[in-house]
């Protein structure tokens, strides 16, 4: 059976293979059960401390890492929309994206503190805040439909201002299949 969303697919795999390793990062091995626990912790903090709700747009400015996966799935499972930010962009380009799609907040690692200090009008969620201690409450995972918007990916903007390409949960599932 083809699951209607990548979230449903992840939940199926977690339920059937919780001890299977899904992320290899250096010497670290992360199982599906551990992945889910980290996604839940990130989601709980995004919802409780930063008010992330269904339909909100949440930027992610992180280098390739397991934390990117946790943040991405926490946003998707919250019913919010992921806006991945290219790590090579400069502050004016990031400013355009934050203004254009009206980000609720932006998850960023300390690697981007200098760049983000020049971006105005968006709440920056330090990556370290999402991975600290046990969350105060469990996340609220709303139902997510295949037709719900999942991701807005911005073009490179080589011929002008970058534009957001919108993908639904169904689009992503179709790509995965």
PDB file of C-alpha atoms in Angstrom:
ATOM      1  CA  UNK A   1       0.000   0.000   0.000  1.00  0.00           C
ATOM      2  CA  UNK A   2       1.239   3.485  -0.841  1.00  0.00           C
ATOM      3  CA  UNK A   3       0.872   5.819   2.115  1.00  0.00           C
ATOM      4  CA  UNK A   4      -0.723   9.193   1.276  1.00  0.00           C
ATOM      5  CA  UNK A   5       2.005  11.242   3.015  1.00  0.00           C
ATOM      6  CA  UNK A   6       5.663  10.815   3.944  1.00  0.00           C
ATOM      7  CA  UNK A   7       4.581  11.198   7.557  1.00  0.00           C
ATOM      8  CA  UNK A   8       2.299   8.156   7.229  1.00  0.00           C
ATOM      9  CA  UNK A   9       5.160   6.247   5.599  1.00  0.00           C
ATOM     10  CA  UNK A  10       7.518   7.125   8.449  1.00  0.00           C
ATOM     11  CA  UNK A  11       4.915   6.066  11.029  1.00  0.00           C
ATOM     12  CA  UNK A  12       4.454   2.710   9.267  1.00  0.00           C
ATOM     13  CA  UNK A  13       8.179   2.011   9.273  1.00  0.00           C
ATOM     14  CA  UNK A  14       8.548   3.123  12.901  1.00  0.00           C
ATOM     15  CA  UNK A  15       5.689   0.816  13.941  1.00  0.00           C
ATOM     16  CA  UNK A  16       7.112  -2.190  12.113  1.00  0.00           C
ATOM     17  CA  UNK A  17      10.875  -1.637  12.489  1.00  0.00           C
ATOM     18  CA  UNK A  18      11.551   0.632  15.481  1.00  0.00           C
ATOM     19  CA  UNK A  19      15.018  -0.817  16.127  1.00  0.00           C
ATOM     20  CA  UNK A  20      16.212  -0.595  12.535  1.00  0.00           C
ATOM     21  CA  UNK A  21      18.940   1.995  11.945  1.00  0.00           C
ATOM     22  CA  UNK A  22      17.760   4.715   9.591  1.00  0.00           C
ATOM     23  CA  UNK A  23      20.418   7.419   9.939  1.00  0.00           C
ATOM     24  CA  UNK A  24      24.165   6.861   9.804  1.00  0.00           C
ATOM     25  CA  UNK A  25      26.042  10.031  10.793  1.00  0.00           C
ATOM     26  CA  UNK A  26      29.746   9.606  11.354  1.00  0.00           C
ATOM     27  CA  UNK A  27      29.969   6.978  14.082  1.00  0.00           C
ATOM     28  CA  UNK A  28      26.397   7.613  15.250  1.00  0.00           C
ATOM     29  CA  UNK A  29      23.617   5.163  14.403  1.00  0.00           C
ATOM     30  CA  UNK A  30      20.040   6.404  14.894  1.00  0.00           C
ATOM     31  CA  UNK A  31      17.121   3.974  14.904  1.00  0.00           C
ATOM     32  CA  UNK A  32      13.603   4.761  13.775  1.00  0.00           C
ATOM     33  CA  UNK A  33      12.464   4.798  17.431  1.00  0.00           C
ATOM     34  CA  UNK A  34      15.231   7.273  18.354  1.00  0.00           C
ATOM     35  CA  UNK A  35      14.438   9.370  15.275  1.00  0.00           C
ATOM     36  CA  UNK A  36      10.791   9.570  16.286  1.00  0.00           C
ATOM     37  CA  UNK A  37      11.669  10.575  19.856  1.00  0.00           C
ATOM     38  CA  UNK A  38      13.856  13.410  18.562  1.00  0.00           C
ATOM     39  CA  UNK A  39      11.209  14.549  16.078  1.00  0.00           C
ATOM     40  CA  UNK A  40       8.647  14.566  18.899  1.00  0.00           C
ATOM     41  CA  UNK A  41      10.971  16.623  21.123  1.00  0.00           C
ATOM     42  CA  UNK A  42      11.629  19.175  18.371  1.00  0.00           C
ATOM     43  CA  UNK A  43       7.916  19.350  17.541  1.00  0.00           C
ATOM     44  CA  UNK A  44       6.907  19.846  21.159  1.00  0.00           C
ATOM     45  CA  UNK A  45       9.355  22.742  21.530  1.00  0.00           C
ATOM     46  CA  UNK A  46       8.378  24.353  18.228  1.00  0.00           C
ATOM     47  CA  UNK A  47       4.715  24.205  19.200  1.00  0.00           C
ATOM     48  CA  UNK A  48       4.995  25.192  22.884  1.00  0.00           C
ATOM     49  CA  UNK A  49       7.800  27.754  22.795  1.00  0.00           C
ATOM     50  CA  UNK A  50       7.343  29.201  19.299  1.00  0.00           C
ATOM     51  CA  UNK A  51       3.620  28.748  18.618  1.00  0.00           C
ATOM     52  CA  UNK A  52       4.036  26.683  15.445  1.00  0.00           C
ATOM     53  CA  UNK A  53       0.618  25.636  14.175  1.00  0.00           C
ATOM     54  CA  UNK A  54      -0.840  24.055  11.026  1.00  0.00           C
ATOM     55  CA  UNK A  55      -0.317  26.256   7.989  1.00  0.00           C
ATOM     56  CA  UNK A  56       2.574  28.247   9.486  1.00  0.00           C
ATOM     57  CA  UNK A  57       5.690  28.541   7.394  1.00  0.00           C
ATOM     58  CA  UNK A  58       8.885  27.535   9.197  1.00  0.00           C
ATOM     59  CA  UNK A  59      12.316  28.122   7.703  1.00  0.00           C
ATOM     60  CA  UNK A  60      15.180  25.707   8.233  1.00  0.00           C
ATOM     61  CA  UNK A  61      18.732  27.025   7.831  1.00  0.00           C
ATOM     62  CA  UNK A  62      20.937  24.100   8.780  1.00  0.00           C
ATOM     63  CA  UNK A  63      23.845  22.271   7.226  1.00  0.00           C
ATOM     64  CA  UNK A  64      23.294  18.613   6.348  1.00  0.00           C
ATOM     65  CA  UNK A  65      22.898  16.817   9.670  1.00  0.00           C
ATOM     66  CA  UNK A  66      20.493  14.607  11.611  1.00  0.00           C
ATOM     67  CA  UNK A  67      19.104  17.800  13.182  1.00  0.00           C
ATOM     68  CA  UNK A  68      17.867  18.871   9.747  1.00  0.00           C
ATOM     69  CA  UNK A  69      15.842  15.642   9.572  1.00  0.00           C
ATOM     70  CA  UNK A  70      14.391  16.172  13.068  1.00  0.00           C
ATOM     71  CA  UNK A  71      13.418  19.765  12.301  1.00  0.00           C
ATOM     72  CA  UNK A  72      11.945  18.914   8.899  1.00  0.00           C
ATOM     73  CA  UNK A  73       9.729  16.127  10.209  1.00  0.00           C
ATOM     74  CA  UNK A  74       8.750  18.098  13.326  1.00  0.00           C
ATOM     75  CA  UNK A  75       7.498  20.919  11.105  1.00  0.00           C
ATOM     76  CA  UNK A  76       5.706  18.549   8.703  1.00  0.00           C
ATOM     77  CA  UNK A  77       4.075  16.561  11.527  1.00  0.00           C
ATOM     78  CA  UNK A  78       2.926  19.860  13.099  1.00  0.00           C
ATOM     79  CA  UNK A  79       0.963  20.546   9.914  1.00  0.00           C
ATOM     80  CA  UNK A  80       3.245  23.495   9.197  1.00  0.00           C
ATOM     81  CA  UNK A  81       5.127  24.132   5.971  1.00  0.00           C
ATOM     82  CA  UNK A  82       8.887  23.630   5.648  1.00  0.00           C
ATOM     83  CA  UNK A  83      10.868  26.346   3.893  1.00  0.00           C
ATOM     84  CA  UNK A  84      14.421  25.026   3.511  1.00  0.00           C
ATOM     85  CA  UNK A  85      16.935  27.856   3.147  1.00  0.00           C
ATOM     86  CA  UNK A  86      20.029  27.298   1.016  1.00  0.00           C
ATOM     87  CA  UNK A  87      23.045  27.593   3.315  1.00  0.00           C
ATOM     88  CA  UNK A  88      24.984  29.541   0.668  1.00  0.00           C
ATOM     89  CA  UNK A  89      22.499  32.438   0.586  1.00  0.00           C
ATOM     90  CA  UNK A  90      23.443  35.849   1.940  1.00  0.00           C
ATOM     91  CA  UNK A  91      21.292  37.931   4.308  1.00  0.00           C
ATOM     92  CA  UNK A  92      19.471  39.942   1.564  1.00  0.00           C
ATOM     93  CA  UNK A  93      18.437  36.724  -0.207  1.00  0.00           C
ATOM     94  CA  UNK A  94      17.249  35.178   3.049  1.00  0.00           C
ATOM     95  CA  UNK A  95      15.402  38.411   3.851  1.00  0.00           C
ATOM     96  CA  UNK A  96      13.539  38.140   0.534  1.00  0.00           C
ATOM     97  CA  UNK A  97      12.457  34.570   1.322  1.00  0.00           C
ATOM     98  CA  UNK A  98      11.372  35.372   4.896  1.00  0.00           C
ATOM     99  CA  UNK A  99       9.342  38.356   3.665  1.00  0.00           C
ATOM    100  CA  UNK A 100       7.891  36.609   0.619  1.00  0.00           C
ATOM    101  CA  UNK A 101       6.524  33.552   2.410  1.00  0.00           C
ATOM    102  CA  UNK A 102       5.927  35.254   5.784  1.00  0.00           C
ATOM    103  CA  UNK A 103       7.880  32.841   7.958  1.00  0.00           C
ATOM    104  CA  UNK A 104       6.546  32.239  11.464  1.00  0.00           C
ATOM    105  CA  UNK A 105      10.081  31.405  12.581  1.00  0.00           C
ATOM    106  CA  UNK A 106      13.360  30.092  11.284  1.00  0.00           C
ATOM    107  CA  UNK A 107      15.384  27.241  12.813  1.00  0.00           C
ATOM    108  CA  UNK A 108      19.102  27.993  12.449  1.00  0.00           C
ATOM    109  CA  UNK A 109      22.352  26.697  13.857  1.00  0.00           C
ATOM    110  CA  UNK A 110      24.996  28.958  15.378  1.00  0.00           C
ATOM    111  CA  UNK A 111      26.893  28.665  12.074  1.00  0.00           C
ATOM    112  CA  UNK A 112      24.503  31.291  10.710  1.00  0.00           C
ATOM    113  CA  UNK A 113      24.330  33.725  13.660  1.00  0.00           C
ATOM    114  CA  UNK A 114      26.186  36.479  11.802  1.00  0.00           C
ATOM    115  CA  UNK A 115      24.025  36.157   8.682  1.00  0.00           C
ATOM    116  CA  UNK A 116      20.774  35.970  10.656  1.00  0.00           C
ATOM    117  CA  UNK A 117      21.703  39.066  12.692  1.00  0.00           C
ATOM    118  CA  UNK A 118      21.179  41.003   9.434  1.00  0.00           C
ATOM    119  CA  UNK A 119      17.740  39.473   8.697  1.00  0.00           C
ATOM    120  CA  UNK A 120      14.831  41.388  10.231  1.00  0.00           C
ATOM    121  CA  UNK A 121      11.242  40.520  11.035  1.00  0.00           C
ATOM    122  CA  UNK A 122      11.589  36.798  11.685  1.00  0.00           C
ATOM    123  CA  UNK A 123      12.016  34.921  14.952  1.00  0.00           C
ATOM    124  CA  UNK A 124      15.176  32.830  14.883  1.00  0.00           C
ATOM    125  CA  UNK A 125      14.916  29.561  16.793  1.00  0.00           C
ATOM    126  CA  UNK A 126      18.439  28.521  17.798  1.00  0.00           C
ATOM    127  CA  UNK A 127      19.002  24.870  16.987  1.00  0.00           C
ATOM    128  CA  UNK A 128      20.358  24.339  20.498  1.00  0.00           C
ATOM    129  CA  UNK A 129      16.980  25.333  21.966  1.00  0.00           C
ATOM    130  CA  UNK A 130      15.240  22.448  20.194  1.00  0.00           C
ATOM    131  CA  UNK A 131      17.583  19.751  21.420  1.00  0.00           C
ATOM    132  CA  UNK A 132      17.741  20.721  25.119  1.00  0.00           C
ATOM    133  CA  UNK A 133      16.279  18.420  27.774  1.00  0.00           C
ATOM    134  CA  UNK A 134      12.850  16.834  27.887  1.00  0.00           C
ATOM    135  CA  UNK A 135       9.978  18.817  26.354  1.00  0.00           C
ATOM    136  CA  UNK A 136       7.411  20.236  28.775  1.00  0.00           C
ATOM    137  CA  UNK A 137       4.529  18.627  26.889  1.00  0.00           C
ATOM    138  CA  UNK A 138       3.836  16.163  24.100  1.00  0.00           C
ATOM    139  CA  UNK A 139       3.442  17.572  20.599  1.00  0.00           C
ATOM    140  CA  UNK A 140       0.015  17.923  19.030  1.00  0.00           C
ATOM    141  CA  UNK A 141       0.120  16.178  15.668  1.00  0.00           C
ATOM    142  CA  UNK A 142      -2.884  17.303  13.609  1.00  0.00           C
ATOM    143  CA  UNK A 143      -4.129  15.207  10.696  1.00  0.00           C
ATOM    144  CA  UNK A 144      -2.224  15.940   7.486  1.00  0.00           C
ATOM    145  CA  UNK A 145      -3.795  15.332   4.072  1.00  0.00           C
ATOM    146  CA  UNK A 146      -2.006  14.608   0.776  1.00  0.00           C
ATOM    147  CA  UNK A 147      -3.369  17.908  -0.588  1.00  0.00           C
ATOM    148  CA  UNK A 148      -1.907  19.974   2.288  1.00  0.00           C
ATOM    149  CA  UNK A 149       1.056  22.166   1.453  1.00  0.00           C
ATOM    150  CA  UNK A 150       4.264  20.595   2.829  1.00  0.00           C
ATOM    151  CA  UNK A 151       7.263  22.472   1.444  1.00  0.00           C
ATOM    152  CA  UNK A 152       8.080  25.718  -0.323  1.00  0.00           C
ATOM    153  CA  UNK A 153      11.403  25.465  -2.135  1.00  0.00           C
ATOM    154  CA  UNK A 154      12.857  28.703  -3.440  1.00  0.00           C
ATOM    155  CA  UNK A 155      14.529  28.863  -6.849  1.00  0.00           C
ATOM    156  CA  UNK A 156      18.054  30.181  -7.251  1.00  0.00           C
ATOM    157  CA  UNK A 157      16.821  33.535  -8.556  1.00  0.00           C
ATOM    158  CA  UNK A 158      19.382  33.668 -11.369  1.00  0.00           C
ATOM    159  CA  UNK A 159      17.122  35.824 -13.568  1.00  0.00           C
ATOM    160  CA  UNK A 160      15.565  37.901 -10.789  1.00  0.00           C
ATOM    161  CA  UNK A 161      14.148  37.423  -7.316  1.00  0.00           C
ATOM    162  CA  UNK A 162      13.817  33.813  -6.215  1.00  0.00           C
ATOM    163  CA  UNK A 163      10.332  32.315  -6.339  1.00  0.00           C
ATOM    164  CA  UNK A 164       8.803  29.648  -4.135  1.00  0.00           C
ATOM    165  CA  UNK A 165       7.777  26.330  -5.666  1.00  0.00           C
ATOM    166  CA  UNK A 166       5.030  24.778  -3.532  1.00  0.00           C
ATOM    167  CA  UNK A 167       4.855  21.018  -2.972  1.00  0.00           C
ATOM    168  CA  UNK A 168       2.058  19.156  -1.233  1.00  0.00           C
ATOM    169  CA  UNK A 169       2.459  16.086   0.938  1.00  0.00           C
ATOM    170  CA  UNK A 170       1.106  14.086  -2.007  1.00  0.00           C
ATOM    171  CA  UNK A 171       3.745  15.577  -4.347  1.00  0.00           C
ATOM    172  CA  UNK A 172       6.514  14.458  -2.004  1.00  0.00           C
ATOM    173  CA  UNK A 173       5.033  10.981  -1.571  1.00  0.00           C
ATOM    174  CA  UNK A 174       4.791  10.632  -5.330  1.00  0.00           C
ATOM    175  CA  UNK A 175       8.451  11.609  -5.678  1.00  0.00           C
ATOM    176  CA  UNK A 176       9.471   9.087  -3.022  1.00  0.00           C
ATOM    177  CA  UNK A 177       7.492   6.302  -4.738  1.00  0.00           C
TER     178      UNK A 177
END
